[in-house]
Amino acid sequence: MESKTGLMEDREIVSKADWLVARKDLLTREKEFSRQHDALSAARRSLPWVKIDKKYVFDGPKGKETLAELFDGRSQLIVYHFMLGPGWGEGCKSCSYLADHFDGANRHLPHRDVTFVVISRAPLSEIEAYQKTNGLALQVVVIARQRIQLRLSRLVHEGGEKANKVYYNYGTGEFMSDELPSLSVFYKED
């Protein structure tokens, strides 16, 4: 059978009893996959942490703030790198889609001792203009004065663009873009 869009694949038609056998087999495999996913998640949570010694300074709606100040009195900080480069005029379509959903999560995070911020390399004036034009309701937008991603999960080597190499996802490869998404999580002790 083919759908109106032509995307439906042909399927074998079986009895309900045969379908139930196939579905139970798939359920067994789904449960095993869930156990493997849980074990992988536990291994990720048990990774060692890296101490941040460098003093990062950001420009944002509140003026200049350090990385420590971005925690806003909480012990945990989530930083999302929103792909909006200087002069772009608009943000990445995927980042913009995600940003439409930040406010819902951000209502809950402060109650769990978490602050959420968004960083971008675009000047604050360009970020604010993009927010107004597209109705993005980002709670906090902060711009890195230094390229904070040099020290986070997605590291562009100094001169990486010129060398056509980039450090991304913990390895060096071909330079893809001057903007790539990343999400970093920090914990701050008193």
Short mmCIF file of C-alpha atoms in Angstrom, two decimals:
data_model
loop_
_atom_site.label_atom_id
_atom_site.label_comp_id
_atom_site.label_asym_id
_atom_site.label_seq_id
_atom_site.Cartn_x
_atom_site.Cartn_y
_atom_site.Cartn_z
CA MET A 1 0.00 0.00 0.00
CA GLU A 2 1.26 3.49 -0.76
CA SER A 3 0.23 6.66 1.04
CA LYS A 4 -0.70 9.89 -0.70
CA THR A 5 2.87 11.09 -0.16
CA GLY A 6 4.40 7.87 -1.47
CA LEU A 7 6.36 7.31 1.75
CA MET A 8 4.47 4.28 3.11
CA GLU A 9 6.38 1.03 2.68
CA ASP A 10 4.76 -2.26 1.81
CA ARG A 11 4.05 -4.28 4.93
CA GLU A 12 3.33 -7.94 5.45
CA ILE A 13 -0.23 -8.53 6.63
CA VAL A 14 -0.42 -11.17 9.37
CA SER A 15 -2.86 -12.50 11.94
CA LYS A 16 -3.19 -10.80 15.31
CA ALA A 17 -1.48 -13.81 16.96
CA ASP A 18 1.53 -13.55 14.60
CA TRP A 19 1.69 -9.76 15.17
CA LEU A 20 1.68 -10.35 18.94
CA VAL A 21 4.65 -12.75 18.68
CA ALA A 22 6.59 -10.17 16.63
CA ARG A 23 5.63 -7.36 19.00
CA LYS A 24 6.69 -9.29 22.10
CA ASP A 25 10.05 -10.04 20.46
CA LEU A 26 10.51 -6.35 19.73
CA LEU A 27 9.48 -5.46 23.30
CA THR A 28 12.19 -7.79 24.66
CA ARG A 29 14.78 -6.05 22.47
CA GLU A 30 13.44 -2.60 23.48
CA LYS A 31 13.81 -3.46 27.16
CA GLU A 32 17.39 -4.67 26.61
CA PHE A 33 18.16 -1.45 24.74
CA SER A 34 16.70 0.56 27.66
CA ARG A 35 18.97 -1.31 30.12
CA GLN A 36 21.99 -0.59 27.91
CA HIS A 37 20.96 3.08 27.64
CA ASP A 38 20.60 3.30 31.44
CA ALA A 39 24.07 1.79 31.91
CA LEU A 40 25.56 4.22 29.39
CA SER A 41 23.84 7.15 31.14
CA ALA A 42 25.22 6.00 34.50
CA ALA A 43 28.72 5.80 32.99
CA ARG A 44 28.37 9.35 31.62
CA ARG A 45 27.25 10.64 35.04
CA SER A 46 30.29 9.03 36.68
CA LEU A 47 32.82 10.71 34.38
CA PRO A 48 35.40 12.84 36.24
CA TRP A 49 34.95 16.61 36.19
CA VAL A 50 37.29 19.32 34.91
CA LYS A 51 38.08 22.33 37.07
CA ILE A 52 37.65 25.66 35.25
CA ASP A 53 40.49 27.95 36.33
CA LYS A 54 40.22 30.57 33.60
CA LYS A 55 38.10 33.64 34.34
CA TYR A 56 35.63 33.99 31.47
CA VAL A 57 33.84 37.32 31.04
CA PHE A 58 30.61 37.76 29.07
CA ASP A 59 28.57 40.69 27.81
CA GLY A 60 24.83 40.44 28.20
CA PRO A 61 21.69 42.29 29.18
CA LYS A 62 23.05 42.72 32.75
CA GLY A 63 26.43 44.02 31.55
CA LYS A 64 29.69 42.14 32.06
CA GLU A 65 29.45 38.89 34.01
CA THR A 66 31.90 36.13 34.85
CA LEU A 67 31.14 32.46 34.37
CA ALA A 68 30.69 32.16 38.15
CA GLU A 69 28.15 35.02 38.12
CA LEU A 70 26.09 33.29 35.42
CA PHE A 71 25.14 30.65 37.99
CA ASP A 72 22.87 33.35 39.50
CA GLY A 73 23.19 31.91 43.01
CA ARG A 74 22.57 28.31 41.98
CA SER A 75 24.99 25.38 42.03
CA GLN A 76 24.41 24.16 38.46
CA LEU A 77 24.64 25.95 35.12
CA ILE A 78 23.60 24.76 31.67
CA VAL A 79 25.11 26.72 28.76
CA TYR A 80 23.68 26.29 25.26
CA HIS A 81 25.68 27.67 22.34
CA PHE A 82 23.09 29.25 20.03
CA MET A 83 24.44 29.34 16.49
CA LEU A 84 24.21 33.03 15.56
CA GLY A 85 27.47 34.36 14.24
CA PRO A 86 28.35 38.03 13.86
CA GLY A 87 26.55 39.51 10.85
CA TRP A 88 24.40 36.44 10.19
CA GLY A 89 21.09 38.31 10.47
CA GLU A 90 19.33 35.19 11.70
CA GLY A 91 20.11 32.22 13.89
CA CYS A 92 20.49 28.62 12.92
CA LYS A 93 17.11 27.08 12.10
CA SER A 94 17.64 24.13 14.44
CA CYS A 95 18.84 26.37 17.28
CA SER A 96 15.86 28.67 16.72
CA TYR A 97 13.49 25.71 16.92
CA LEU A 98 15.09 24.56 20.17
CA ALA A 99 14.98 28.11 21.55
CA ASP A 100 11.22 28.15 21.10
CA HIS A 101 11.11 25.46 23.79
CA PHE A 102 13.62 26.83 26.31
CA ASP A 103 11.07 28.80 28.33
CA GLY A 104 9.04 25.71 29.25
CA ALA A 105 12.07 23.96 30.70
CA ASN A 106 13.39 27.15 32.22
CA ARG A 107 10.30 27.48 34.42
CA HIS A 108 11.33 24.25 36.17
CA LEU A 109 15.13 24.47 36.26
CA PRO A 110 15.51 27.17 38.96
CA HIS A 111 13.45 24.97 41.34
CA ARG A 112 16.10 22.29 40.83
CA ASP A 113 19.06 24.59 41.57
CA VAL A 114 19.86 25.04 37.85
CA THR A 115 20.41 28.21 35.81
CA PHE A 116 20.13 28.05 32.02
CA VAL A 117 21.89 30.54 29.75
CA VAL A 118 22.39 30.83 26.03
CA ILE A 119 25.61 32.13 24.52
CA SER A 120 26.31 33.32 21.02
CA ARG A 121 29.19 35.01 19.24
CA ALA A 122 26.96 37.66 17.65
CA PRO A 123 26.99 41.10 19.24
CA LEU A 124 24.25 41.66 21.82
CA SER A 125 22.52 44.18 19.53
CA GLU A 126 22.21 41.54 16.79
CA ILE A 127 20.92 38.94 19.25
CA GLU A 128 18.30 41.34 20.63
CA ALA A 129 17.22 42.34 17.09
CA TYR A 130 16.86 38.67 16.14
CA GLN A 131 14.84 38.01 19.29
CA LYS A 132 12.42 40.84 18.46
CA THR A 133 12.09 39.90 14.79
CA ASN A 134 11.46 36.21 15.47
CA GLY A 135 9.70 36.38 18.81
CA LEU A 136 12.32 34.22 20.49
CA ALA A 137 11.65 34.25 24.20
CA LEU A 138 15.11 33.32 25.39
CA GLN A 139 15.33 33.85 29.13
CA VAL A 140 19.00 34.85 29.08
CA VAL A 141 21.30 35.58 26.18
CA VAL A 142 24.95 36.16 27.01
CA ILE A 143 27.78 36.70 24.58
CA ALA A 144 31.25 35.35 25.10
CA ARG A 145 33.96 38.01 25.15
CA GLN A 146 36.43 35.19 24.65
CA ARG A 147 35.42 32.13 22.71
CA ILE A 148 34.31 30.06 25.69
CA GLN A 149 33.94 27.07 23.41
CA LEU A 150 37.75 26.97 23.37
CA ARG A 151 37.49 25.38 26.80
CA LEU A 152 34.20 23.49 26.59
CA SER A 153 32.93 20.42 24.82
CA ARG A 154 33.46 21.87 21.37
CA LEU A 155 36.89 23.34 21.07
CA VAL A 156 38.02 25.29 18.03
CA HIS A 157 41.82 25.37 18.12
CA GLU A 158 43.48 28.75 18.11
CA GLY A 159 43.91 29.44 14.40
CA GLY A 160 41.76 26.39 13.68
CA GLU A 161 39.82 28.17 10.94
CA LYS A 162 43.04 29.10 9.13
CA ALA A 163 44.39 25.59 9.49
CA ASN A 164 41.05 24.16 8.28
CA LYS A 165 40.93 21.96 11.39
CA VAL A 166 38.49 22.04 14.28
CA TYR A 167 38.30 20.19 17.58
CA TYR A 168 34.69 19.05 17.95
CA ASN A 169 33.19 16.12 19.83
CA TYR A 170 36.55 15.41 21.44
CA GLY A 171 38.57 14.96 18.25
CA THR A 172 40.19 17.02 15.50
CA GLY A 173 38.62 16.99 12.06
CA GLU A 174 37.87 19.10 9.02
CA PHE A 175 36.64 22.63 9.70
CA MET A 176 32.88 22.51 9.07
CA SER A 177 31.65 25.93 10.14
CA ASP A 178 32.57 28.81 12.41
CA GLU A 179 29.46 27.94 14.43
CA LEU A 180 28.57 24.51 15.77
CA PRO A 181 26.07 23.65 18.50
CA SER A 182 27.14 22.61 21.97
CA LEU A 183 25.70 22.15 25.41
CA SER A 184 27.86 22.32 28.52
CA VAL A 185 26.94 21.73 32.13
CA PHE A 186 28.83 23.21 35.09
CA TYR A 187 28.72 22.71 38.86
CA LYS A 188 29.93 25.32 41.32
CA GLU A 189 30.83 24.71 44.94
CA ASP A 190 30.59 27.43 47.56
#
